[in-house]
Amino acid sequence: MADRQLVAAEPIHAELLADDLFPITAREARLLTGKPPLDALLESLDLAEEAWTYLIDGVPASMAGVRPHPQNDDFGLLWVVSTPRIYRAKIGFLRESRAMAEEWMERFEVLGNLVHSENEPTISWAEWLRFFVDRDSPVIIGGETFFPCVRKRGG
């Protein structure tokens, strides 16, 4: 069984994650930010109100964070990136991420962001966390399709 730890995210974690992200996650980061994955991660980490790294056997496997939307403090912009290593402790990750989402729902009325339409693992994860993935309202960025992904408090 893999050793799992949830720790406060640090820039070194972003550096260790950036080159090993799922390809769709790296593409998503580039399209949403216009920056390479490492730069996008470091910026997201810098702007985050709270961010965590999920370590498996001491190696970062996933990182997630949240920050208030610049125009609405009640809307939390949630982001998450992962590497294939996450599958080594999938059940533990699901439990930890559910607890994290519940905690962030206490802070924000709404949590959300955009998810690439081809990012099935993230879409499935978001739906498992009770987020609504709005496939009927696609957003086109860089010629590619993204879906709004939102969860409201109490929802």
Short mmCIF file of N, CA and C in Angstrom, two decimals:
data_model
loop_
_atom_site.label_atom_id
_atom_site.label_comp_id
_atom_site.label_asym_id
_atom_site.label_seq_id
_atom_site.Cartn_x
_atom_site.Cartn_y
_atom_site.Cartn_z
N MET A 1 0.84 -1.19 0.00
CA MET A 1 0.00 0.00 0.00
C MET A 1 0.89 1.25 0.00
N ALA A 2 0.53 2.19 -0.83
CA ALA A 2 1.32 3.42 -0.96
C ALA A 2 1.14 4.32 0.26
N ASP A 3 2.22 4.97 0.64
CA ASP A 3 2.17 5.97 1.71
C ASP A 3 1.58 7.25 1.13
N ARG A 4 0.52 7.77 1.76
CA ARG A 4 -0.16 8.95 1.26
C ARG A 4 -0.11 10.06 2.28
N GLN A 5 0.06 11.29 1.79
CA GLN A 5 0.07 12.47 2.66
C GLN A 5 -0.53 13.64 1.93
N LEU A 6 -1.31 14.44 2.63
CA LEU A 6 -1.83 15.70 2.11
C LEU A 6 -1.08 16.81 2.84
N VAL A 7 -0.36 17.64 2.08
CA VAL A 7 0.48 18.68 2.68
C VAL A 7 0.20 20.02 2.00
N ALA A 8 0.55 21.10 2.68
CA ALA A 8 0.43 22.42 2.08
C ALA A 8 1.29 22.47 0.81
N ALA A 9 0.72 22.98 -0.26
CA ALA A 9 1.43 23.03 -1.54
C ALA A 9 2.58 24.03 -1.50
N GLU A 10 3.66 23.65 -2.16
CA GLU A 10 4.86 24.49 -2.23
C GLU A 10 5.31 24.57 -3.69
N PRO A 11 6.05 25.62 -4.05
CA PRO A 11 6.53 25.73 -5.43
C PRO A 11 7.31 24.51 -5.91
N ILE A 12 8.08 23.87 -5.05
CA ILE A 12 8.83 22.69 -5.46
C ILE A 12 7.90 21.58 -5.93
N HIS A 13 6.70 21.49 -5.34
CA HIS A 13 5.73 20.49 -5.77
C HIS A 13 5.29 20.76 -7.20
N ALA A 14 5.06 22.04 -7.51
CA ALA A 14 4.67 22.41 -8.88
C ALA A 14 5.77 22.01 -9.86
N GLU A 15 7.01 22.25 -9.47
CA GLU A 15 8.14 21.90 -10.35
C GLU A 15 8.20 20.40 -10.59
N LEU A 16 7.92 19.61 -9.55
CA LEU A 16 7.97 18.16 -9.68
C LEU A 16 6.78 17.61 -10.46
N LEU A 17 5.65 18.29 -10.40
CA LEU A 17 4.44 17.85 -11.09
C LEU A 17 4.42 18.21 -12.57
N ALA A 18 4.91 19.38 -12.91
CA ALA A 18 4.68 19.99 -14.22
C ALA A 18 5.02 19.08 -15.41
N ASP A 19 6.13 18.39 -15.35
CA ASP A 19 6.54 17.57 -16.49
C ASP A 19 5.84 16.21 -16.55
N ASP A 20 5.12 15.84 -15.49
CA ASP A 20 4.50 14.53 -15.44
C ASP A 20 2.97 14.58 -15.49
N LEU A 21 2.40 15.75 -15.71
CA LEU A 21 0.94 15.87 -15.74
C LEU A 21 0.35 14.98 -16.83
N PHE A 22 -0.90 14.57 -16.62
CA PHE A 22 -1.62 13.93 -17.71
C PHE A 22 -1.56 14.87 -18.90
N PRO A 23 -1.36 14.37 -20.11
CA PRO A 23 -1.28 15.26 -21.28
C PRO A 23 -2.48 16.20 -21.43
N ILE A 24 -3.68 15.71 -21.17
CA ILE A 24 -4.86 16.57 -21.30
C ILE A 24 -4.83 17.68 -20.26
N THR A 25 -4.30 17.39 -19.09
CA THR A 25 -4.21 18.41 -18.03
C THR A 25 -3.20 19.48 -18.42
N ALA A 26 -2.08 19.08 -18.98
CA ALA A 26 -1.07 20.05 -19.42
C ALA A 26 -1.65 20.93 -20.54
N ARG A 27 -2.38 20.31 -21.47
CA ARG A 27 -3.00 21.08 -22.56
C ARG A 27 -4.04 22.05 -22.01
N GLU A 28 -4.83 21.58 -21.07
CA GLU A 28 -5.84 22.42 -20.42
C GLU A 28 -5.19 23.65 -19.78
N ALA A 29 -4.10 23.44 -19.05
CA ALA A 29 -3.40 24.54 -18.39
C ALA A 29 -2.89 25.56 -19.41
N ARG A 30 -2.30 25.05 -20.51
CA ARG A 30 -1.79 25.96 -21.55
C ARG A 30 -2.91 26.78 -22.17
N LEU A 31 -4.02 26.13 -22.48
CA LEU A 31 -5.12 26.83 -23.13
C LEU A 31 -5.79 27.85 -22.20
N LEU A 32 -5.97 27.49 -20.95
CA LEU A 32 -6.65 28.38 -20.01
C LEU A 32 -5.80 29.58 -19.59
N THR A 33 -4.50 29.40 -19.55
CA THR A 33 -3.63 30.47 -19.04
C THR A 33 -2.74 31.11 -20.10
N GLY A 34 -2.55 30.41 -21.21
CA GLY A 34 -1.62 30.91 -22.21
C GLY A 34 -0.16 30.73 -21.81
N LYS A 35 0.07 29.88 -20.81
CA LYS A 35 1.42 29.69 -20.27
C LYS A 35 1.77 28.21 -20.23
N PRO A 36 3.06 27.90 -20.19
CA PRO A 36 3.45 26.49 -20.00
C PRO A 36 2.93 25.99 -18.65
N PRO A 37 2.72 24.68 -18.53
CA PRO A 37 2.16 24.14 -17.28
C PRO A 37 2.87 24.59 -16.00
N LEU A 38 4.20 24.61 -15.99
CA LEU A 38 4.89 25.01 -14.77
C LEU A 38 4.56 26.46 -14.41
N ASP A 39 4.60 27.36 -15.37
CA ASP A 39 4.28 28.76 -15.10
C ASP A 39 2.83 28.91 -14.63
N ALA A 40 1.93 28.16 -15.27
CA ALA A 40 0.52 28.21 -14.88
C ALA A 40 0.35 27.71 -13.44
N LEU A 41 1.04 26.62 -13.09
CA LEU A 41 0.95 26.09 -11.73
C LEU A 41 1.51 27.06 -10.69
N LEU A 42 2.66 27.62 -11.00
CA LEU A 42 3.28 28.56 -10.04
C LEU A 42 2.40 29.80 -9.85
N GLU A 43 1.81 30.29 -10.92
CA GLU A 43 0.91 31.44 -10.81
C GLU A 43 -0.35 31.07 -10.01
N SER A 44 -0.92 29.91 -10.30
CA SER A 44 -2.11 29.46 -9.57
C SER A 44 -1.80 29.29 -8.09
N LEU A 45 -0.65 28.75 -7.80
CA LEU A 45 -0.23 28.56 -6.41
C LEU A 45 -0.05 29.91 -5.72
N ASP A 46 0.55 30.86 -6.42
CA ASP A 46 0.77 32.20 -5.87
C ASP A 46 -0.55 32.91 -5.57
N LEU A 47 -1.55 32.71 -6.41
CA LEU A 47 -2.85 33.38 -6.25
C LEU A 47 -3.79 32.65 -5.30
N ALA A 48 -3.48 31.40 -4.97
CA ALA A 48 -4.38 30.57 -4.18
C ALA A 48 -4.55 31.09 -2.76
N GLU A 49 -5.77 31.03 -2.30
CA GLU A 49 -6.06 31.30 -0.89
C GLU A 49 -5.62 30.10 -0.05
N GLU A 50 -5.76 28.93 -0.66
CA GLU A 50 -5.36 27.68 -0.01
C GLU A 50 -5.00 26.69 -1.11
N ALA A 51 -3.94 25.94 -0.91
CA ALA A 51 -3.55 24.93 -1.90
C ALA A 51 -2.88 23.76 -1.19
N TRP A 52 -3.14 22.57 -1.71
CA TRP A 52 -2.64 21.34 -1.12
C TRP A 52 -2.01 20.46 -2.18
N THR A 53 -1.03 19.69 -1.75
CA THR A 53 -0.41 18.69 -2.61
C THR A 53 -0.65 17.32 -1.99
N TYR A 54 -1.01 16.38 -2.85
CA TYR A 54 -1.22 15.00 -2.43
C TYR A 54 0.04 14.23 -2.81
N LEU A 55 0.75 13.75 -1.79
CA LEU A 55 1.99 13.01 -2.00
C LEU A 55 1.72 11.51 -1.92
N ILE A 56 2.34 10.77 -2.81
CA ILE A 56 2.29 9.31 -2.75
C ILE A 56 3.74 8.84 -2.68
N ASP A 57 4.05 8.17 -1.59
CA ASP A 57 5.43 7.74 -1.33
C ASP A 57 6.40 8.91 -1.43
N GLY A 58 5.95 10.06 -0.92
CA GLY A 58 6.79 11.25 -0.86
C GLY A 58 6.90 12.04 -2.15
N VAL A 59 6.22 11.60 -3.20
CA VAL A 59 6.30 12.27 -4.51
C VAL A 59 4.96 12.91 -4.83
N PRO A 60 4.95 14.19 -5.26
CA PRO A 60 3.67 14.83 -5.61
C PRO A 60 2.95 14.08 -6.72
N ALA A 61 1.66 13.81 -6.49
CA ALA A 61 0.82 13.14 -7.49
C ALA A 61 -0.31 14.04 -7.95
N SER A 62 -0.66 15.01 -7.11
CA SER A 62 -1.76 15.92 -7.45
C SER A 62 -1.60 17.20 -6.63
N MET A 63 -2.14 18.27 -7.18
CA MET A 63 -2.14 19.55 -6.46
C MET A 63 -3.47 20.22 -6.75
N ALA A 64 -4.05 20.83 -5.74
CA ALA A 64 -5.32 21.53 -5.91
C ALA A 64 -5.29 22.81 -5.08
N GLY A 65 -6.03 23.78 -5.56
CA GLY A 65 -6.11 25.04 -4.84
C GLY A 65 -7.39 25.78 -5.16
N VAL A 66 -7.60 26.83 -4.42
CA VAL A 66 -8.80 27.64 -4.62
C VAL A 66 -8.46 29.09 -4.30
N ARG A 67 -9.12 29.99 -5.01
CA ARG A 67 -8.99 31.41 -4.74
C ARG A 67 -10.31 32.07 -5.05
N PRO A 68 -10.59 33.20 -4.42
CA PRO A 68 -11.82 33.91 -4.76
C PRO A 68 -11.75 34.44 -6.19
N HIS A 69 -12.88 34.41 -6.87
CA HIS A 69 -12.99 35.02 -8.19
C HIS A 69 -12.69 36.52 -8.03
N PRO A 70 -11.93 37.12 -8.95
CA PRO A 70 -11.57 38.54 -8.81
C PRO A 70 -12.78 39.49 -8.70
N GLN A 71 -13.94 39.06 -9.21
CA GLN A 71 -15.12 39.93 -9.18
C GLN A 71 -16.21 39.46 -8.23
N ASN A 72 -15.96 38.35 -7.52
CA ASN A 72 -17.01 37.83 -6.63
C ASN A 72 -16.36 36.96 -5.56
N ASP A 73 -16.24 37.48 -4.35
CA ASP A 73 -15.59 36.76 -3.26
C ASP A 73 -16.33 35.49 -2.83
N ASP A 74 -17.59 35.36 -3.22
CA ASP A 74 -18.36 34.17 -2.86
C ASP A 74 -18.17 33.02 -3.84
N PHE A 75 -17.47 33.29 -4.95
CA PHE A 75 -17.22 32.28 -5.97
C PHE A 75 -15.76 31.86 -5.88
N GLY A 76 -15.53 30.59 -5.55
CA GLY A 76 -14.17 30.08 -5.46
C GLY A 76 -13.74 29.44 -6.77
N LEU A 77 -12.66 29.94 -7.33
CA LEU A 77 -12.08 29.33 -8.53
C LEU A 77 -11.21 28.16 -8.10
N LEU A 78 -11.66 26.98 -8.39
CA LEU A 78 -11.00 25.74 -7.99
C LEU A 78 -10.14 25.24 -9.14
N TRP A 79 -8.96 24.74 -8.83
CA TRP A 79 -8.12 24.12 -9.85
C TRP A 79 -7.49 22.86 -9.26
N VAL A 80 -7.25 21.91 -10.13
CA VAL A 80 -6.62 20.66 -9.72
C VAL A 80 -5.83 20.11 -10.90
N VAL A 81 -4.66 19.60 -10.62
CA VAL A 81 -3.84 18.92 -11.63
C VAL A 81 -3.33 17.62 -11.01
N SER A 82 -3.16 16.64 -11.87
CA SER A 82 -2.68 15.33 -11.39
C SER A 82 -1.77 14.68 -12.42
N THR A 83 -1.04 13.70 -11.92
CA THR A 83 -0.19 12.86 -12.76
C THR A 83 -0.75 11.44 -12.71
N PRO A 84 -0.31 10.58 -13.60
CA PRO A 84 -0.77 9.18 -13.55
C PRO A 84 -0.46 8.49 -12.21
N ARG A 85 0.49 9.00 -11.45
CA ARG A 85 0.82 8.44 -10.14
C ARG A 85 -0.41 8.39 -9.23
N ILE A 86 -1.38 9.27 -9.47
CA ILE A 86 -2.56 9.36 -8.60
C ILE A 86 -3.31 8.02 -8.55
N TYR A 87 -3.20 7.22 -9.60
CA TYR A 87 -3.89 5.94 -9.62
C TYR A 87 -3.32 4.93 -8.63
N ARG A 88 -2.15 5.22 -8.10
CA ARG A 88 -1.55 4.32 -7.10
C ARG A 88 -2.27 4.41 -5.76
N ALA A 89 -3.04 5.48 -5.57
CA ALA A 89 -3.77 5.66 -4.31
C ALA A 89 -5.11 6.34 -4.60
N LYS A 90 -5.81 5.81 -5.59
CA LYS A 90 -7.04 6.44 -6.07
C LYS A 90 -8.10 6.62 -4.98
N ILE A 91 -8.34 5.59 -4.19
CA ILE A 91 -9.39 5.66 -3.16
C ILE A 91 -9.03 6.71 -2.11
N GLY A 92 -7.79 6.71 -1.66
CA GLY A 92 -7.36 7.72 -0.70
C GLY A 92 -7.49 9.13 -1.25
N PHE A 93 -7.11 9.31 -2.52
CA PHE A 93 -7.25 10.62 -3.16
C PHE A 93 -8.71 11.05 -3.22
N LEU A 94 -9.59 10.13 -3.58
CA LEU A 94 -11.01 10.47 -3.65
C LEU A 94 -11.53 10.92 -2.29
N ARG A 95 -11.16 10.21 -1.24
CA ARG A 95 -11.61 10.59 0.11
C ARG A 95 -11.07 11.96 0.51
N GLU A 96 -9.76 12.15 0.30
CA GLU A 96 -9.14 13.44 0.68
C GLU A 96 -9.73 14.59 -0.12
N SER A 97 -9.94 14.38 -1.42
CA SER A 97 -10.45 15.47 -2.24
C SER A 97 -11.90 15.79 -1.89
N ARG A 98 -12.67 14.78 -1.51
CA ARG A 98 -14.05 15.06 -1.09
C ARG A 98 -14.04 15.91 0.19
N ALA A 99 -13.19 15.56 1.14
CA ALA A 99 -13.09 16.35 2.38
C ALA A 99 -12.65 17.78 2.08
N MET A 100 -11.70 17.93 1.16
CA MET A 100 -11.22 19.26 0.79
C MET A 100 -12.34 20.08 0.13
N ALA A 101 -13.09 19.46 -0.77
CA ALA A 101 -14.19 20.16 -1.44
C ALA A 101 -15.24 20.59 -0.42
N GLU A 102 -15.55 19.73 0.52
CA GLU A 102 -16.54 20.08 1.54
C GLU A 102 -16.06 21.26 2.38
N GLU A 103 -14.78 21.25 2.72
CA GLU A 103 -14.21 22.36 3.49
C GLU A 103 -14.30 23.66 2.69
N TRP A 104 -13.96 23.60 1.41
CA TRP A 104 -14.00 24.81 0.59
C TRP A 104 -15.43 25.28 0.35
N MET A 105 -16.39 24.36 0.37
CA MET A 105 -17.79 24.76 0.22
C MET A 105 -18.27 25.54 1.44
N GLU A 106 -17.64 25.36 2.58
CA GLU A 106 -17.98 26.16 3.75
C GLU A 106 -17.52 27.60 3.58
N ARG A 107 -16.46 27.81 2.83
CA ARG A 107 -15.90 29.15 2.60
C ARG A 107 -16.61 29.89 1.47
N PHE A 108 -16.97 29.16 0.41
CA PHE A 108 -17.54 29.77 -0.79
C PHE A 108 -18.97 29.30 -1.03
N GLU A 109 -19.80 30.19 -1.54
CA GLU A 109 -21.17 29.82 -1.94
C GLU A 109 -21.13 28.91 -3.17
N VAL A 110 -20.16 29.18 -4.05
CA VAL A 110 -20.03 28.44 -5.30
C VAL A 110 -18.55 28.13 -5.54
N LEU A 111 -18.28 26.93 -5.99
CA LEU A 111 -16.95 26.54 -6.45
C LEU A 111 -17.07 26.19 -7.93
N GLY A 112 -16.06 26.54 -8.72
CA GLY A 112 -16.14 26.15 -10.11
C GLY A 112 -14.94 26.56 -10.92
N ASN A 113 -14.96 26.12 -12.16
CA ASN A 113 -13.95 26.49 -13.15
C ASN A 113 -14.38 25.85 -14.46
N LEU A 114 -13.49 25.84 -15.42
CA LEU A 114 -13.74 25.18 -16.70
C LEU A 114 -12.92 23.90 -16.75
N VAL A 115 -13.46 22.89 -17.42
CA VAL A 115 -12.75 21.63 -17.61
C VAL A 115 -12.78 21.29 -19.10
N HIS A 116 -11.66 20.83 -19.62
CA HIS A 116 -11.59 20.46 -21.03
C HIS A 116 -12.56 19.32 -21.30
N SER A 117 -13.27 19.41 -22.41
CA SER A 117 -14.29 18.40 -22.73
C SER A 117 -13.71 16.99 -22.87
N GLU A 118 -12.41 16.88 -23.15
CA GLU A 118 -11.78 15.57 -23.31
C GLU A 118 -11.14 15.06 -22.02
N ASN A 119 -11.25 15.83 -20.95
CA ASN A 119 -10.63 15.44 -19.69
C ASN A 119 -11.59 14.59 -18.87
N GLU A 120 -11.86 13.38 -19.38
CA GLU A 120 -12.83 12.50 -18.74
C GLU A 120 -12.50 12.15 -17.28
N PRO A 121 -11.23 11.90 -16.92
CA PRO A 121 -10.97 11.61 -15.51
C PRO A 121 -11.38 12.77 -14.58
N THR A 122 -11.08 14.00 -15.00
CA THR A 122 -11.44 15.15 -14.16
C THR A 122 -12.94 15.36 -14.15
N ILE A 123 -13.59 15.16 -15.29
CA ILE A 123 -15.05 15.30 -15.34
C ILE A 123 -15.71 14.29 -14.41
N SER A 124 -15.26 13.04 -14.46
CA SER A 124 -15.82 12.00 -13.58
C SER A 124 -15.58 12.32 -12.12
N TRP A 125 -14.37 12.78 -11.81
CA TRP A 125 -14.02 13.16 -10.44
C TRP A 125 -14.92 14.29 -9.96
N ALA A 126 -15.08 15.32 -10.81
CA ALA A 126 -15.92 16.48 -10.43
C ALA A 126 -17.36 16.05 -10.18
N GLU A 127 -17.89 15.20 -11.03
CA GLU A 127 -19.26 14.74 -10.84
C GLU A 127 -19.38 13.91 -9.57
N TRP A 128 -18.37 13.12 -9.26
CA TRP A 128 -18.36 12.34 -8.02
C TRP A 128 -18.39 13.27 -6.80
N LEU A 129 -17.76 14.45 -6.95
CA LEU A 129 -17.76 15.46 -5.88
C LEU A 129 -19.02 16.32 -5.89
N ARG A 130 -19.99 15.96 -6.70
CA ARG A 130 -21.28 16.63 -6.82
C ARG A 130 -21.20 17.99 -7.52
N PHE A 131 -20.23 18.15 -8.42
CA PHE A 131 -20.18 19.31 -9.28
C PHE A 131 -21.08 19.04 -10.49
N PHE A 132 -21.66 20.10 -11.02
CA PHE A 132 -22.45 20.01 -12.23
C PHE A 132 -21.55 20.38 -13.40
N VAL A 133 -21.38 19.47 -14.33
CA VAL A 133 -20.59 19.73 -15.53
C VAL A 133 -21.58 20.04 -16.64
N ASP A 134 -21.58 21.30 -17.07
CA ASP A 134 -22.58 21.79 -18.02
C ASP A 134 -22.14 21.55 -19.46
N ARG A 135 -22.43 20.36 -19.94
CA ARG A 135 -22.07 19.99 -21.31
C ARG A 135 -22.90 20.74 -22.35
N ASP A 136 -24.00 21.35 -21.92
CA ASP A 136 -24.89 22.08 -22.83
C ASP A 136 -24.48 23.54 -23.02
N SER A 137 -23.45 23.99 -22.30
CA SER A 137 -23.00 25.38 -22.41
C SER A 137 -21.49 25.42 -22.64
N PRO A 138 -21.03 24.83 -23.73
CA PRO A 138 -19.59 24.77 -23.96
C PRO A 138 -18.98 26.16 -24.15
N VAL A 139 -17.71 26.26 -23.75
CA VAL A 139 -16.93 27.47 -23.93
C VAL A 139 -15.75 27.08 -24.83
N ILE A 140 -15.53 27.85 -25.88
CA ILE A 140 -14.44 27.55 -26.81
C ILE A 140 -13.24 28.43 -26.48
N ILE A 141 -12.11 27.80 -26.21
CA ILE A 141 -10.87 28.52 -25.92
C ILE A 141 -9.78 27.91 -26.79
N GLY A 142 -9.14 28.74 -27.59
CA GLY A 142 -8.08 28.24 -28.46
C GLY A 142 -8.57 27.17 -29.43
N GLY A 143 -9.84 27.27 -29.81
CA GLY A 143 -10.40 26.30 -30.73
C GLY A 143 -10.80 24.98 -30.09
N GLU A 144 -10.67 24.87 -28.78
CA GLU A 144 -11.02 23.63 -28.08
C GLU A 144 -12.17 23.87 -27.11
N THR A 145 -12.89 22.81 -26.82
CA THR A 145 -14.12 22.90 -26.04
C THR A 145 -13.88 22.64 -24.55
N PHE A 146 -14.43 23.53 -23.74
CA PHE A 146 -14.40 23.40 -22.29
C PHE A 146 -15.84 23.44 -21.78
N PHE A 147 -16.05 22.79 -20.64
CA PHE A 147 -17.36 22.82 -20.00
C PHE A 147 -17.26 23.55 -18.66
N PRO A 148 -18.24 24.41 -18.36
CA PRO A 148 -18.30 24.96 -17.00
C PRO A 148 -18.56 23.81 -16.02
N CYS A 149 -17.91 23.90 -14.89
CA CYS A 149 -18.00 22.86 -13.86
C CYS A 149 -18.23 23.61 -12.55
N VAL A 150 -19.43 23.45 -11.94
CA VAL A 150 -19.82 24.29 -10.82
C VAL A 150 -20.52 23.48 -9.74
N ARG A 151 -20.28 23.85 -8.52
CA ARG A 151 -21.02 23.29 -7.38
C ARG A 151 -21.46 24.43 -6.48
N LYS A 152 -22.74 24.43 -6.14
CA LYS A 152 -23.28 25.45 -5.25
C LYS A 152 -23.42 24.87 -3.86
N ARG A 153 -23.25 25.74 -2.87
CA ARG A 153 -23.41 25.28 -1.48
C ARG A 153 -24.79 24.67 -1.31
N GLY A 154 -24.82 23.52 -0.66
CA GLY A 154 -26.08 22.83 -0.45
C GLY A 154 -26.45 21.94 -1.63
N GLY A 155 -25.65 22.01 -2.70
CA GLY A 155 -25.97 21.24 -3.92
C GLY A 155 -25.18 19.97 -4.02
#
